[in-house]
């Protein structure tokens, strides 16, 4: 097996805020649609083949439709070899956040499992758009 020319450091939890929504009222059918948004922050190191990528995932709100709200930021340093330079922007904007989402997903699941509403599993997110 050959290693990738695009590598990362151990991801770090940068920020976590969580709050149960006391105003939440479950709909009669029990279906809850939680709106999720993502923000990607890429900080390239000028003159070096490395960058720090942070992914922030936010969900829920304080209206009656969401049982909780959270904001989680996970970050890691990414490095690449010269041969990957042509596709590095795509790797930093698509592959890096997809990888970081994999670290955020269990955090959200564990935190929300301690609520009266059960665990929330973040859906897959298309970072190609």
Coordinates of N, CA and C in Angstrom, one line a residue, residues 4-127:
X4 N -0.7 8.4 0.6 CA -1.1 9.5 -0.2 C -0.1 10.7 -0.1
X5 N -0.1 11.5 -1.1 CA 0.7 12.7 -1.2 C 0.1 13.8 -0.4
X6 N -1.1 13.6 0.2 CA -1.8 14.5 1.0 C -2.0 13.9 2.3
X7 N -1.5 14.5 3.4 CA -1.5 14.0 4.7 C -2.0 15.0 5.7
X8 N -2.4 14.6 6.9 CA -2.9 15.5 7.9 C -2.4 15.1 9.3
X9 N -2.4 16.1 10.2 CA -2.1 15.9 11.6 C -3.3 15.4 12.3
X10 N -3.1 15.0 13.6 CA -4.3 14.6 14.4 C -5.3 15.8 14.5
X11 N -6.5 15.6 14.1 CA -7.5 16.6 14.2 C -7.7 17.0 15.7
X12 N -8.1 18.3 15.9 CA -8.3 18.8 17.2 C -9.7 19.5 17.3
X13 N -10.3 19.2 18.4 CA -11.6 19.9 18.7 C -11.3 21.3 19.1
X14 N -11.7 22.3 18.3 CA -11.4 23.7 18.6 C -12.4 24.4 19.4
X15 N -13.7 24.0 19.2 CA -14.8 24.7 19.8 C -16.0 23.7 19.9
X16 N -16.8 23.8 21.0 CA -18.0 23.0 21.1 C -19.0 23.8 21.9
X17 N -20.1 24.2 21.4 CA -21.2 24.8 22.2 C -22.4 23.9 21.9
X18 N -23.2 23.7 22.9 CA -24.4 22.9 22.9 C -25.4 23.4 23.8
X19 N -26.7 23.4 23.4 CA -27.7 23.9 24.3 C -29.0 23.2 23.9
X20 N -29.7 22.7 24.9 CA -31.0 22.1 24.7 C -32.0 23.2 24.6
X21 N -32.9 23.1 23.6 CA -33.9 24.1 23.4 C -35.2 23.9 24.3
X22 N -35.3 24.7 25.3 CA -36.4 24.6 26.2 C -37.8 24.8 25.6
X23 N -37.8 25.5 24.4 CA -39.0 25.9 23.8 C -39.5 24.8 22.8
X24 N -38.7 23.8 22.6 CA -39.0 22.7 21.6 C -40.3 22.0 21.9
X25 N -41.1 21.9 20.8 CA -42.3 21.1 20.9 C -42.3 20.1 19.8
X26 N -42.2 18.8 20.2 CA -42.2 17.8 19.2 C -43.5 17.8 18.3
X27 N -43.3 17.7 17.0 CA -44.5 17.6 16.2 C -45.3 16.3 16.4
X28 N -46.6 16.3 16.1 CA -47.4 15.1 16.4 C -46.9 13.8 15.7
X29 N -46.3 14.0 14.5 CA -45.7 12.8 13.8 C -44.3 12.4 14.3
X30 N -43.7 13.2 15.2 CA -42.4 12.9 15.7 C -41.3 13.2 14.8
X31 N -41.5 13.7 13.6 CA -40.5 14.0 12.6 C -39.9 15.4 12.9
X32 N -38.6 15.4 13.0 CA -37.9 16.6 13.3 C -36.8 16.8 12.2
X33 N -36.9 18.0 11.5 CA -35.9 18.3 10.4 C -35.0 19.3 11.0
X34 N -33.7 18.9 11.3 CA -32.7 19.8 11.9 C -31.9 20.3 10.7
X35 N -31.9 21.7 10.6 CA -31.1 22.3 9.5 C -29.6 22.3 10.0
X36 N -28.7 21.9 9.1 CA -27.3 21.8 9.3 C -26.6 22.7 8.3
X37 N -25.6 23.5 8.8 CA -24.8 24.3 7.9 C -23.3 24.1 8.3
X38 N -22.5 24.3 7.3 CA -21.1 24.1 7.4 C -20.3 25.3 6.9
X39 N -19.2 25.6 7.6 CA -18.3 26.6 7.2 C -16.9 26.0 7.2
X40 N -16.2 26.2 6.0 CA -14.8 25.8 5.9 C -13.9 26.9 5.9
X41 N -12.9 26.9 6.8 CA -11.8 27.9 6.9 C -10.5 27.3 6.5
X42 N -9.9 27.8 5.4 CA -8.6 27.3 5.0 C -7.5 28.4 5.2
X43 N -6.5 28.1 6.0 CA -5.4 29.0 6.2 C -4.1 28.4 5.7
X44 N -3.8 28.8 4.4 CA -2.6 28.3 3.8 C -1.3 29.0 4.3
X45 N -0.3 28.3 4.5 CA 1.0 28.8 5.0 C 1.8 29.2 3.7
X46 N 2.0 30.5 3.5 CA 2.6 31.0 2.3 C 4.0 30.4 2.2
X47 N 4.4 29.9 0.9 CA 5.7 29.4 0.7 C 5.9 28.0 1.2
X48 N 4.9 27.4 1.8 CA 5.0 26.0 2.3 C 3.9 25.2 1.7
X49 N 4.1 23.9 1.6 CA 3.0 23.0 1.2 C 2.2 22.5 2.4
X50 N 1.6 23.4 3.1 CA 0.8 23.1 4.2 C -0.3 24.1 4.5
X51 N -1.4 23.7 5.2 CA -2.5 24.6 5.5 C -3.2 24.0 6.7
X52 N -3.8 24.9 7.4 CA -4.7 24.5 8.5 C -6.1 24.6 8.0
X53 N -6.9 23.6 8.1 CA -8.3 23.6 7.7 C -9.2 23.4 8.9
X54 N -10.2 24.2 9.1 CA -11.1 24.1 10.2 C -12.5 24.0 9.6
X55 N -13.3 23.0 10.1 CA -14.7 22.8 9.7 C -15.5 23.1 10.9
X56 N -16.5 24.0 10.6 CA -17.5 24.4 11.7 C -18.8 23.9 11.2
X57 N -19.5 23.1 12.0 CA -20.8 22.6 11.8 C -21.8 23.1 12.8
X58 N -22.8 23.7 12.3 CA -23.9 24.3 13.2 C -25.2 23.7 12.8
X59 N -26.0 23.4 13.9 CA -27.4 22.8 13.6 C -28.3 23.3 14.7
X60 N -29.6 23.3 14.4 CA -30.6 23.7 15.3 C -30.7 25.2 15.5
X61 N -31.7 25.6 16.3 CA -31.9 27.0 16.6 C -32.8 27.1 17.8
X62 N -33.2 28.3 18.2 CA -34.0 28.5 19.4 C -35.5 28.5 19.1
X63 N -35.9 28.2 17.9 CA -37.4 28.2 17.7 C -37.9 26.9 18.2
X64 N -39.2 26.7 18.0 CA -39.9 25.5 18.5 C -39.6 24.3 17.7
X65 N -39.0 24.4 16.5 CA -38.8 23.2 15.7 C -37.6 22.4 16.0
X66 N -36.6 22.9 16.7 CA -35.4 22.2 16.9 C -35.2 21.8 18.4
X67 N -34.9 20.5 18.7 CA -34.7 20.1 20.1 C -33.5 20.6 20.8
X68 N -32.5 21.0 20.0 CA -31.2 21.5 20.5 C -30.5 22.3 19.4
X69 N -29.4 22.9 19.9 CA -28.6 23.6 18.9 C -27.1 23.3 19.3
X70 N -26.3 23.3 18.3 CA -24.9 23.1 18.6 C -24.0 23.7 17.5
X71 N -22.8 24.0 17.9 CA -21.8 24.5 17.0 C -20.5 23.8 17.3
X72 N -19.9 23.1 16.4 CA -18.6 22.3 16.6 C -17.6 22.7 15.6
X73 N -16.4 23.0 16.0 CA -15.3 23.3 15.1 C -14.2 22.3 15.3
X74 N -13.8 21.6 14.3 CA -12.6 20.7 14.3 C -11.6 21.1 13.3
X75 N -10.3 21.0 13.6 CA -9.3 21.5 12.7 C -8.1 20.6 12.7
X76 N -7.4 20.6 11.6 CA -6.1 19.8 11.4 C -5.2 20.5 10.5
X77 N -4.0 20.2 10.6 CA -3.0 20.7 9.6 C -2.8 19.7 8.5
X78 N -2.9 20.1 7.3 CA -2.7 19.3 6.1 C -1.4 19.7 5.4
X79 N -0.7 18.6 4.9 CA 0.5 18.8 4.2 C 0.4 18.0 2.9
X80 N 1.1 18.5 1.9 CA 1.1 17.8 0.6 C 2.5 17.9 -0.1
X81 N 2.7 16.9 -0.9 CA 4.0 16.8 -1.7 C 3.8 17.7 -2.9
X82 N 4.9 18.0 -3.5 CA 4.9 18.9 -4.7 C 4.0 18.3 -5.8
X83 N 4.0 17.0 -6.0 CA 3.2 16.4 -7.0 C 1.7 16.6 -6.9
X84 N 1.2 16.9 -5.7 CA -0.2 17.1 -5.5 C -0.6 18.5 -5.6
X85 N 0.3 19.4 -5.9 CA 0.1 20.8 -6.0 C -1.0 21.2 -6.9
X86 N -1.2 20.5 -8.0 CA -2.2 20.9 -9.0 C -3.6 20.7 -8.5
X87 N -3.8 19.8 -7.6 CA -5.2 19.5 -7.1 C -5.4 19.9 -5.6
X88 N -4.4 20.6 -5.1 CA -4.5 20.8 -3.6 C -5.7 21.7 -3.2
X89 N -6.1 22.6 -4.0 CA -7.3 23.4 -3.7 C -8.5 22.6 -3.5
X90 N -8.7 21.6 -4.4 CA -9.8 20.7 -4.3 C -9.7 19.8 -3.1
X91 N -8.5 19.3 -2.8 CA -8.2 18.5 -1.6 C -8.6 19.3 -0.3
X92 N -8.2 20.6 -0.3 CA -8.4 21.4 0.9 C -9.8 21.7 1.1
X93 N -10.6 21.9 0.0 CA -12.0 22.3 0.1 C -13.0 21.2 0.1
X94 N -12.5 20.0 -0.3 CA -13.5 18.9 -0.3 C -13.0 17.7 0.5
X95 N -11.8 17.2 0.3 CA -11.4 16.0 1.1 C -11.1 16.4 2.6
X96 N -10.5 17.5 2.8 CA -10.2 17.9 4.2 C -11.4 18.0 5.0
X97 N -12.5 18.8 4.6 CA -13.7 18.9 5.4 C -14.4 17.6 5.5
X98 N -14.4 16.7 4.5 CA -15.0 15.4 4.6 C -14.4 14.6 5.7
X99 N -13.1 14.7 5.8 CA -12.3 13.9 6.8 C -12.7 14.5 8.2
X100 N -12.7 15.8 8.3 CA -13.0 16.5 9.6 C -14.4 16.2 10.1
X101 N -15.3 16.1 9.1 CA -16.7 15.8 9.5 C -16.8 14.4 10.1
X102 N -15.9 13.5 9.7 CA -15.9 12.2 10.3 C -15.4 12.2 11.8
X103 N -14.7 13.2 12.2 CA -14.3 13.4 13.6 C -15.4 14.1 14.4
X104 N -16.2 15.0 13.7 CA -17.2 15.7 14.4 C -18.4 14.8 14.6
X105 N -18.7 13.9 13.7 CA -19.9 13.1 13.8 C -20.1 12.4 15.1
X106 N -19.1 11.6 15.6 CA -19.3 10.9 16.9 C -19.4 11.9 18.1
X107 N -18.7 13.0 18.0 CA -18.9 14.0 19.1 C -20.3 14.4 19.2
X108 N -20.9 14.8 18.1 CA -22.3 15.2 18.1 C -23.2 14.1 18.6
X109 N -23.0 12.9 18.1 CA -23.8 11.7 18.5 C -23.8 11.5 20.0
X110 N -22.6 11.5 20.6 CA -22.4 11.3 22.0 C -23.1 12.4 22.8
X111 N -22.9 13.6 22.5 CA -23.4 14.8 23.2 C -25.0 14.7 23.1
X112 N -25.5 14.5 21.9 CA -27.0 14.5 21.8 C -27.6 13.2 22.4
X113 N -26.9 12.2 22.5 CA -27.4 10.9 23.1 C -27.7 11.1 24.6
X114 N -27.2 12.2 25.2 CA -27.4 12.4 26.6 C -28.7 13.3 26.8
X115 N -29.4 13.6 25.8 CA -30.5 14.5 25.8 C -31.8 13.6 25.9
X116 N -32.9 14.2 26.2 CA -34.2 13.4 26.2 C -34.6 13.0 24.7
X117 N -33.9 13.5 23.7 CA -34.3 13.3 22.3 C -33.5 12.2 21.6
X118 N -32.5 11.7 22.2 CA -31.7 10.6 21.6 C -30.6 11.2 20.8
X119 N -29.8 10.2 20.3 CA -28.6 10.6 19.5 C -29.0 11.2 18.2
X120 N -28.3 12.2 17.8 CA -28.4 12.8 16.4 C -27.2 12.4 15.6
X121 N -27.4 11.8 14.5 CA -26.3 11.4 13.6 C -26.2 12.4 12.4
X122 N -25.2 13.1 12.3 CA -25.0 14.1 11.2 C -25.1 13.3 9.9
X123 N -25.8 13.9 8.9 CA -25.8 13.3 7.6 C -24.5 13.5 6.9
X124 N -24.4 12.7 5.8 CA -23.3 13.0 4.9 C -23.5 14.4 4.2
X125 N -22.4 15.0 4.0 CA -22.5 16.4 3.4 C -21.7 16.4 2.1
X126 N -22.2 17.0 1.1 CA -21.6 17.1 -0.2 C -20.7 18.4 -0.3
X127 N -19.4 18.2 -0.2 CA -18.5 19.4 -0.2 C -18.1 19.8 -1.6

